[in-house]
């Protein structure tokens, strides 16, 4: 009997039938752990992603309700919780958020901080003692628009009178056919020459100037919404929105620029201007082939302008400070005599003062003086929109000097220059974000017949040693890029560039001038609708809520 039992056990030990079943049964436990772990970890990642989205939505909504007062009220907290719960609904993957789990806090610089934690029940890992997975999300939202300074550098050259769809040739032909005799108007007792703006068959203004006015009105409305929030705070803690406006063509009207007190720059700082200057009287003739020949008839040396002329005749435009014609695209330094590119220079000598422009003493040279610029100040909607009315002198005329407008923007922005008192780094303890919006409808075109900010280019040769248009355009472009770089290097300053109309391309120079790439800080607007959208997008970027993390 014992032998039979031994034989049975021996056979059983050697028999492999059914082993797979036993092995599979034994492996099910660790296999379940592996599969279950992967499943539950995936659920945890889903919960964390959803929780982070809910956290971000909550703080953004709460920061918007908070406005500019910087107070974390019950209504702000309720708004945060509402958005968190909406984006992370109850019983999502078996987890639930209670009010006690959503407690926003006030961080630095009026920032809302929030950390949310919850637990997600496991599906399989509970069999191994792991019944929940902890997930967390951290987020912050701040309001980036603190104090806002916006400088508008706006092309008001003759081509801005054309409708946006005209290219350079078409626009020139239209201007020549519709403005054979110069249009004039009287503004503040001064005669303003301008180009008639294009209208359609129903006499509706369809010019680029009109499109610009509409876009600017809408931009001001966007900023007014922010300003209304600022004004809800007590005066001593209130932030502000300020504007500066610099129309440019071949000159900038700085002399009659008004500051916060409403007085002109010349009235405030007469010592910055040379009222005695030297002017070259020239005559230019164009032959049948379009070739232009100019000659100097005489030079009016040390021509003085008395107070009567300054008050009753001078239109406010100026000739630029002393400079150097050695500044080219390959120049790496600014010569010591280039006072115009030393944005911080306080005028004290004849060479670094601005000389009053006198078109009556330069012969037949083309002349155009834009509307007087406006220095940094707060403006009501009424004052802002009135500035851009045609009847107030905001009109198209002149050639395209892309560098001259930004040159004055750099001066107005400098915290160590002539306008340093207008440029504190803080206002009511809050930082100041500064934005320059540079808009043009053309390319650099200094011509050779114009009387511009540097006199007559072909005669004075202040920018180009050979006096040619090609060299002048190249050297002015180099100066333009130097000024763009200087502005971008200023603290808390961003530079937007906008190319408008069929006659203007979003060139690499325009992109390089801006603070970033195309469609980020550099834009192309083909028509009035595009221009309005571009200014709207810029406004959104200026006054936007942002996630801090």
XYZ file of C-alpha atoms in Angstrom:
549
model
C 0.000 0.000 0.000
C 2.751 2.402 0.932
C 4.418 1.615 -2.350
C 1.288 2.495 -4.280
C 1.047 5.840 -2.493
C 4.669 6.588 -3.215
C 4.200 5.686 -6.839
C 1.150 8.003 -7.062
C 3.002 10.918 -5.538
C 5.903 10.369 -7.877
C 3.604 10.376 -10.886
C 1.845 13.480 -9.581
C 5.106 15.326 -9.139
C 6.115 14.560 -12.692
C 2.691 15.412 -14.202
C 2.635 19.039 -15.725
C -1.010 19.036 -16.785
C -2.854 22.166 -15.406
C 0.325 24.092 -14.518
C -0.631 27.068 -16.737
C -3.834 27.547 -14.831
C -1.954 27.692 -11.562
C 0.677 30.085 -12.918
C -1.958 32.412 -14.380
C -3.884 32.369 -11.125
C -0.734 33.281 -9.223
C 0.171 36.051 -11.743
C -3.240 37.696 -11.678
C -2.455 39.524 -8.488
C 0.646 41.446 -9.665
C -0.865 41.840 -13.138
C -3.962 43.424 -11.653
C -1.702 45.743 -9.696
C 0.171 46.832 -12.845
C -2.939 47.401 -14.956
C -4.837 48.971 -12.116
C -1.922 51.234 -11.284
C -1.759 52.483 -14.867
C -5.501 53.064 -14.972
C -5.637 54.912 -11.682
C -2.561 57.014 -12.515
C -4.225 58.022 -15.786
C -7.316 59.047 -13.837
C -5.088 61.064 -11.544
C -3.517 62.902 -14.491
C -6.954 63.649 -15.947
C -8.090 65.035 -12.618
C -4.972 67.177 -12.229
C -5.334 68.634 -15.742
C -8.984 69.447 -15.166
C -8.230 70.877 -11.746
C -5.505 73.154 -13.191
C -7.901 74.435 -15.837
C -10.496 75.109 -13.167
C -7.917 76.877 -11.002
C -6.807 79.138 -13.887
C -10.393 79.986 -14.827
C -11.240 80.776 -11.225
C -8.413 83.235 -10.545
C -8.895 85.003 -13.884
C -12.600 85.464 -13.178
C -11.901 86.632 -9.655
C -9.197 89.061 -10.774
C -11.597 90.585 -13.275
C -14.260 91.102 -10.592
C -11.638 92.571 -8.247
C -10.935 95.373 -10.727
C -8.269 97.836 -9.677
C -9.033 98.259 -5.974
C -6.843 95.316 -4.954
C -9.313 94.094 -2.310
C -10.191 90.407 -1.991
C -13.887 90.785 -1.170
C -16.524 88.100 -0.582
C -17.849 88.656 -4.102
C -14.371 88.040 -5.540
C -14.011 84.802 -3.568
C -17.504 83.702 -4.636
C -16.630 84.334 -8.275
C -13.455 82.267 -7.958
C -15.362 79.367 -6.407
C -18.129 79.564 -9.003
C -15.696 79.234 -11.898
C -13.628 76.524 -10.223
C -16.701 74.403 -9.532
C -18.079 74.957 -13.007
C -14.867 73.725 -14.575
C -14.386 70.932 -12.026
C -17.947 69.659 -11.448
C -18.973 67.589 -8.440
C -18.241 63.867 -8.611
C -15.763 64.333 -11.455
C -13.936 60.971 -11.419
C -15.507 60.445 -8.052
C -13.975 63.529 -6.393
C -15.750 66.614 -5.078
C -14.605 70.129 -4.204
C -16.124 71.968 -1.270
C -15.935 75.716 -0.560
C -13.374 75.005 2.118
C -11.120 73.570 -0.599
C -11.214 76.817 -2.651
C -9.687 79.647 -0.639
C -8.072 82.378 -2.805
C -5.450 84.649 -1.261
C -4.155 88.104 -2.143
C -0.584 88.009 -3.380
C 1.813 90.834 -4.219
C 0.881 93.606 -6.677
C -2.867 92.895 -6.401
C -2.377 89.307 -7.520
C -4.821 86.518 -6.663
C -3.166 83.245 -5.617
C -4.953 79.916 -5.281
C -3.940 76.365 -4.416
C -6.526 73.588 -4.659
C -6.111 70.009 -3.487
C -8.489 67.087 -3.728
C -8.442 63.283 -3.752
C -9.550 60.954 -6.516
C -10.734 57.469 -5.456
C -8.905 54.604 -7.107
C -10.695 51.927 -9.084
C -8.369 48.955 -8.657
C -5.509 50.063 -6.453
C -7.860 50.024 -3.482
C -7.436 46.255 -3.390
C -3.808 46.889 -2.532
C -4.451 49.490 0.144
C -4.161 52.626 -2.073
C -7.730 53.931 -1.930
C -7.189 57.557 -3.128
C -4.765 59.658 -5.209
C -4.046 63.227 -4.133
C -4.001 65.903 -6.874
C -3.239 69.630 -6.563
C -3.184 72.752 -8.728
C -1.580 76.143 -8.064
C -2.369 79.292 -10.037
C -2.144 83.069 -9.870
C -3.653 85.895 -11.872
C -2.578 89.489 -11.970
C -3.743 92.589 -13.744
C -0.939 93.709 -16.051
C -2.216 97.163 -16.828
C -1.099 99.029 -13.700
C -0.486 102.594 -14.941
C -0.579 102.970 -18.716
C 1.276 105.452 -20.921
C 0.580 105.254 -24.662
C 2.485 107.254 -27.274
C 0.854 107.347 -30.703
C 3.363 108.033 -33.500
C 1.175 108.582 -36.546
C 2.027 109.011 -40.211
C 0.098 111.999 -41.607
C 1.883 112.215 -44.964
C 0.024 113.134 -48.155
C -0.714 109.517 -49.084
C -2.843 109.156 -45.961
C -5.481 111.127 -47.863
C -5.994 108.191 -50.252
C -8.244 105.212 -49.731
C -6.363 102.162 -48.362
C -6.607 100.093 -51.559
C -4.520 102.505 -53.648
C -0.889 101.610 -54.232
C 1.817 104.270 -54.393
C 1.360 105.158 -58.044
C -2.434 105.205 -57.913
C -2.378 107.345 -54.778
C 0.067 109.853 -56.287
C -2.065 110.165 -59.407
C -5.211 110.694 -57.367
C -3.547 113.392 -55.254
C -2.204 115.193 -58.313
C -5.602 115.104 -60.016
C -7.581 116.276 -56.991
C -5.194 118.687 -55.296
C -3.793 120.821 -58.100
C -4.114 123.894 -55.927
C -3.119 123.349 -52.315
C -5.960 123.166 -49.824
C -5.638 125.499 -46.855
C -7.490 126.068 -43.605
C -6.990 128.296 -40.625
C -6.416 126.622 -37.255
C -5.730 128.710 -34.146
C -4.951 131.674 -36.366
C -2.337 129.787 -38.438
C -2.632 128.683 -42.064
C -2.511 124.916 -42.532
C -1.883 123.401 -45.957
C -3.266 119.913 -46.492
C -4.263 117.273 -49.039
C -7.968 116.701 -49.655
C -9.124 113.345 -48.290
C -10.700 110.868 -50.676
C -14.451 110.248 -50.620
C -16.724 107.819 -52.451
C -19.521 108.704 -54.863
C -21.797 109.404 -51.893
C -19.281 111.867 -50.440
C -18.418 109.468 -47.602
C -14.843 109.872 -46.411
C -12.986 106.630 -47.277
C -9.446 107.904 -46.730
C -6.749 106.297 -44.631
C -6.941 109.292 -42.314
C -10.592 108.580 -41.648
C -9.887 104.900 -41.019
C -7.198 105.955 -38.567
C -9.604 108.271 -36.740
C -12.108 105.439 -36.322
C -9.476 102.992 -35.066
C -8.142 105.549 -32.575
C -11.624 106.335 -31.276
C -12.198 102.652 -30.585
C -8.796 102.294 -28.932
C -9.626 105.187 -26.629
C -12.930 103.492 -25.746
C -11.042 100.353 -24.730
C -8.713 102.358 -22.515
C -11.645 104.327 -21.075
C -13.084 101.066 -19.732
C -9.854 100.468 -17.861
C -9.731 104.080 -16.743
C -13.233 103.845 -15.305
C -12.032 100.955 -13.148
C -9.027 102.997 -12.060
C -11.340 105.818 -11.010
C -13.227 103.536 -8.618
C -10.196 103.657 -6.309
C -9.568 106.529 -3.929
C -7.532 109.364 -5.452
C -4.243 108.705 -3.676
C -4.157 105.075 -4.815
C -5.601 105.573 -8.265
C -3.786 104.458 -11.388
C -3.973 106.419 -14.630
C -3.972 106.244 -18.425
C -1.962 108.897 -20.261
C -1.551 109.681 -23.944
C 1.041 111.414 -26.083
C 0.370 112.029 -29.781
C 3.065 112.659 -32.396
C 1.846 113.255 -35.962
C 4.767 113.202 -38.403
C 5.570 113.635 -42.066
C 8.810 115.341 -43.068
C 8.725 117.348 -39.840
C 7.234 117.242 -36.343
C 5.434 120.202 -34.848
C 7.139 120.361 -31.459
C 7.122 124.116 -30.896
C 3.367 124.381 -30.371
C 3.110 121.066 -28.513
C 0.961 121.375 -25.427
C 1.747 119.878 -22.032
C -0.532 119.168 -19.105
C -0.938 122.864 -18.302
C -2.115 123.639 -21.835
C 0.832 125.908 -22.665
C 3.082 125.332 -25.674
C 6.581 123.937 -25.472
C 8.006 127.199 -26.819
C 6.177 129.204 -24.141
C 7.544 126.897 -21.462
C 11.061 126.469 -22.815
C 11.957 129.308 -25.212
C 15.635 128.679 -24.506
C 15.443 125.321 -26.304
C 14.860 127.032 -29.665
C 16.979 129.070 -32.052
C 14.838 131.918 -33.335
C 17.745 133.083 -35.472
C 18.745 130.685 -38.236
C 20.324 130.234 -41.633
C 18.066 129.263 -44.539
C 18.975 128.401 -48.117
C 16.580 129.686 -50.729
C 16.338 127.132 -53.530
C 14.500 126.636 -56.787
C 13.572 123.214 -58.174
C 12.404 122.371 -61.687
C 11.045 119.111 -63.079
C 11.498 118.248 -66.767
C 9.203 116.195 -69.022
C 10.945 113.008 -67.967
C 10.377 113.610 -64.280
C 13.964 114.612 -63.533
C 14.279 117.291 -60.865
C 16.986 119.942 -60.884
C 17.484 122.218 -57.896
C 19.786 125.136 -57.312
C 20.526 127.493 -54.448
C 19.490 131.042 -55.249
C 20.778 132.599 -52.072
C 21.465 131.919 -48.419
C 19.677 133.874 -45.714
C 22.263 133.923 -42.947
C 21.466 134.730 -39.315
C 17.887 135.580 -40.079
C 16.236 136.676 -36.850
C 12.551 136.204 -36.037
C 10.964 138.673 -33.662
C 8.243 137.972 -31.110
C 5.515 139.134 -33.489
C 6.579 136.594 -36.126
C 6.910 133.865 -33.515
C 3.396 134.549 -32.205
C 1.532 135.232 -35.408
C 3.386 133.426 -38.217
C 5.409 130.498 -36.923
C 3.480 127.222 -37.244
C 5.513 125.326 -34.633
C 7.624 123.091 -36.896
C 11.355 122.930 -36.300
C 14.634 122.008 -37.929
C 16.488 119.320 -36.030
C 19.477 119.778 -33.758
C 23.026 119.457 -35.012
C 23.877 116.025 -36.398
C 26.396 114.062 -38.487
C 26.102 112.590 -41.985
C 28.466 109.747 -41.074
C 25.642 107.722 -39.510
C 24.994 104.904 -41.972
C 23.701 101.346 -41.841
C 27.216 100.184 -40.899
C 27.772 102.762 -38.167
C 28.296 101.234 -34.730
C 28.516 104.401 -32.664
C 26.783 107.766 -32.578
C 29.160 110.693 -33.234
C 29.507 113.265 -30.482
C 28.127 115.942 -32.809
C 24.885 114.002 -33.463
C 22.912 115.852 -30.808
C 19.616 114.839 -32.419
C 20.186 111.168 -31.521
C 21.190 111.974 -27.963
C 17.662 111.823 -26.636
C 18.659 113.067 -23.185
C 20.465 116.217 -24.324
C 19.178 119.418 -22.731
C 19.400 122.181 -25.373
C 21.870 124.814 -24.227
C 24.041 125.642 -27.252
C 23.155 126.763 -30.759
C 24.164 123.338 -32.103
C 21.845 121.362 -29.816
C 18.802 123.622 -29.978
C 15.905 123.311 -32.417
C 15.744 126.035 -35.047
C 12.352 127.423 -36.004
C 11.266 126.435 -39.513
C 10.636 129.300 -41.936
C 9.173 128.067 -45.242
C 9.118 131.615 -46.619
C 12.932 131.566 -46.771
C 13.567 128.297 -48.611
C 12.115 129.046 -52.036
C 10.077 126.394 -53.854
C 11.008 123.456 -51.616
C 7.988 121.331 -50.666
C 6.873 122.087 -47.126
C 4.433 120.409 -44.774
C 3.947 120.976 -41.055
C 1.761 118.428 -39.189
C -0.539 119.218 -36.318
C 1.240 120.101 -33.063
C 2.113 117.035 -31.049
C 0.638 116.462 -27.593
C 2.874 115.570 -24.643
C 2.015 112.878 -22.073
C -1.199 113.693 -20.250
C -4.591 112.310 -19.333
C -7.267 113.070 -21.922
C -11.027 112.819 -21.847
C -12.767 111.051 -24.713
C -14.002 114.412 -25.980
C -10.525 115.979 -25.998
C -8.961 112.859 -27.482
C -11.387 112.574 -30.395
C -11.406 116.320 -31.035
C -7.647 116.255 -31.524
C -8.050 114.051 -34.606
C -10.715 116.114 -36.357
C -9.786 117.382 -39.794
C -11.003 120.861 -38.903
C -8.622 120.940 -35.938
C -5.633 120.497 -38.273
C -5.171 116.731 -38.137
C -4.670 116.522 -41.878
C -2.559 114.732 -44.484
C 0.416 116.372 -46.190
C 4.134 115.941 -46.800
C 6.777 113.278 -47.385
C 7.673 110.195 -45.332
C 10.474 110.487 -42.796
C 9.915 107.340 -40.702
C 12.615 108.267 -38.206
C 11.451 111.715 -37.189
C 8.273 110.728 -35.312
C 9.962 108.034 -33.246
C 12.796 110.447 -32.513
C 10.353 112.598 -30.565
C 8.805 109.549 -28.917
C 12.240 108.631 -27.541
C 12.623 112.139 -26.153
C 9.211 112.121 -24.484
C 9.920 108.692 -22.937
C 13.417 109.356 -21.607
C 13.558 109.252 -17.819
C 16.802 111.234 -17.774
C 16.136 113.742 -20.546
C 14.138 116.911 -21.048
C 10.861 115.246 -20.060
C 12.210 113.321 -17.064
C 9.696 114.995 -14.753
C 6.905 113.420 -16.821
C 8.404 109.933 -16.582
C 8.511 108.579 -13.027
C 8.973 104.823 -12.711
C 6.059 104.669 -10.223
C 2.803 106.534 -9.878
C 0.849 106.164 -6.638
C 3.267 103.319 -5.764
C 2.327 101.326 -8.892
C 4.665 100.731 -11.853
C 4.028 102.338 -15.236
C 3.773 100.268 -18.395
C 4.655 102.253 -21.510
C 3.592 101.537 -25.074
C 4.519 103.126 -28.390
C 2.233 102.523 -31.382
C 3.962 103.481 -34.629
C 1.722 103.541 -37.715
C 2.708 104.347 -41.294
C 1.178 103.849 -44.729
C 4.447 104.075 -46.649
C 8.143 103.432 -46.899
C 11.018 105.804 -46.214
C 10.823 108.500 -48.891
C 12.794 111.651 -48.158
C 12.678 112.951 -51.757
C 15.007 115.728 -52.878
C 12.705 118.724 -53.120
C 11.362 118.841 -49.598
C 12.125 121.222 -46.775
C 12.180 118.819 -43.865
C 13.505 118.412 -40.361
C 17.085 118.534 -41.652
C 16.599 121.349 -44.137
C 16.671 120.558 -47.847
C 18.507 117.243 -47.998
C 20.170 117.838 -51.387
C 21.418 121.283 -50.299
C 22.410 120.954 -46.671
C 23.584 117.304 -46.893
C 23.089 116.937 -43.141
C 22.127 113.242 -43.444
C 23.755 112.100 -46.700
C 27.208 113.338 -47.654
C 26.378 113.075 -51.364
C 22.899 114.582 -51.005
C 21.223 111.849 -53.076
C 17.788 110.389 -52.361
C 19.098 106.820 -52.209
C 21.776 107.614 -49.633
C 19.415 109.820 -47.673
C 16.784 107.066 -47.462
C 19.412 104.523 -46.395
C 20.869 106.768 -43.712
C 17.472 107.833 -42.406
C 16.551 104.131 -42.128
C 19.689 103.492 -40.089
C 18.725 106.339 -37.767
C 15.185 104.985 -37.539
C 16.448 101.573 -36.435
C 18.798 103.151 -33.873
C 15.846 105.011 -32.374
C 13.667 101.885 -32.377
C 16.404 100.052 -30.464
C 16.735 102.894 -27.963
C 12.986 102.883 -27.249
C 12.863 99.099 -26.845
C 15.765 99.282 -24.386
C 13.860 101.709 -22.154
C 12.421 100.154 -19.011
C 8.831 98.866 -19.142
C 8.398 99.934 -22.786
C 6.921 97.980 -25.698
C 6.906 99.135 -29.321
C 4.171 98.153 -31.790
C 4.496 98.842 -35.520
C 1.576 98.939 -37.968
C 1.854 99.008 -41.768
C -1.358 100.310 -43.333
C -2.707 100.254 -46.882
C -1.689 98.849 -50.250
C 1.279 101.182 -50.539
C 2.962 99.871 -47.404
C 4.446 96.442 -46.768
C 5.223 94.869 -43.427
C 8.906 95.109 -44.219
C 11.684 93.508 -42.239
C 12.604 96.995 -41.040
C 9.099 97.396 -39.589
C 9.350 94.011 -37.885
C 12.844 94.755 -36.570
C 11.646 98.093 -35.229
C 8.938 96.423 -33.137
C 9.331 94.622 -29.814
C 8.632 91.214 -31.375
C 7.674 89.281 -34.466
C 4.982 89.685 -37.091
C 1.425 89.461 -35.730
C 2.787 89.829 -32.228
C 4.157 93.378 -32.172
C 4.300 94.100 -35.920
C 1.107 94.136 -37.976
C -0.121 94.617 -41.550
C -3.527 96.225 -42.099
C -4.811 96.233 -45.682
C -8.042 98.156 -45.173
C -10.019 100.162 -42.634
C -11.474 97.048 -41.007
C -8.030 95.503 -40.630
C -6.664 98.681 -39.070
C -9.491 98.774 -36.561
C -8.893 95.109 -35.682
C -5.153 95.677 -35.270
C -5.666 98.603 -32.904
C -8.264 96.559 -31.016
C -5.803 93.677 -30.601
C -3.121 96.062 -29.401
C -5.606 97.513 -26.922
C -6.421 94.022 -25.680
C -2.716 93.335 -25.158
C -2.223 96.607 -23.305
C -5.125 96.071 -20.920
C -5.278 92.339 -20.344
C -5.576 89.902 -17.469
C -2.772 87.373 -17.416
C -2.006 84.143 -15.631
C 1.113 84.484 -13.549
C 1.748 80.738 -13.528
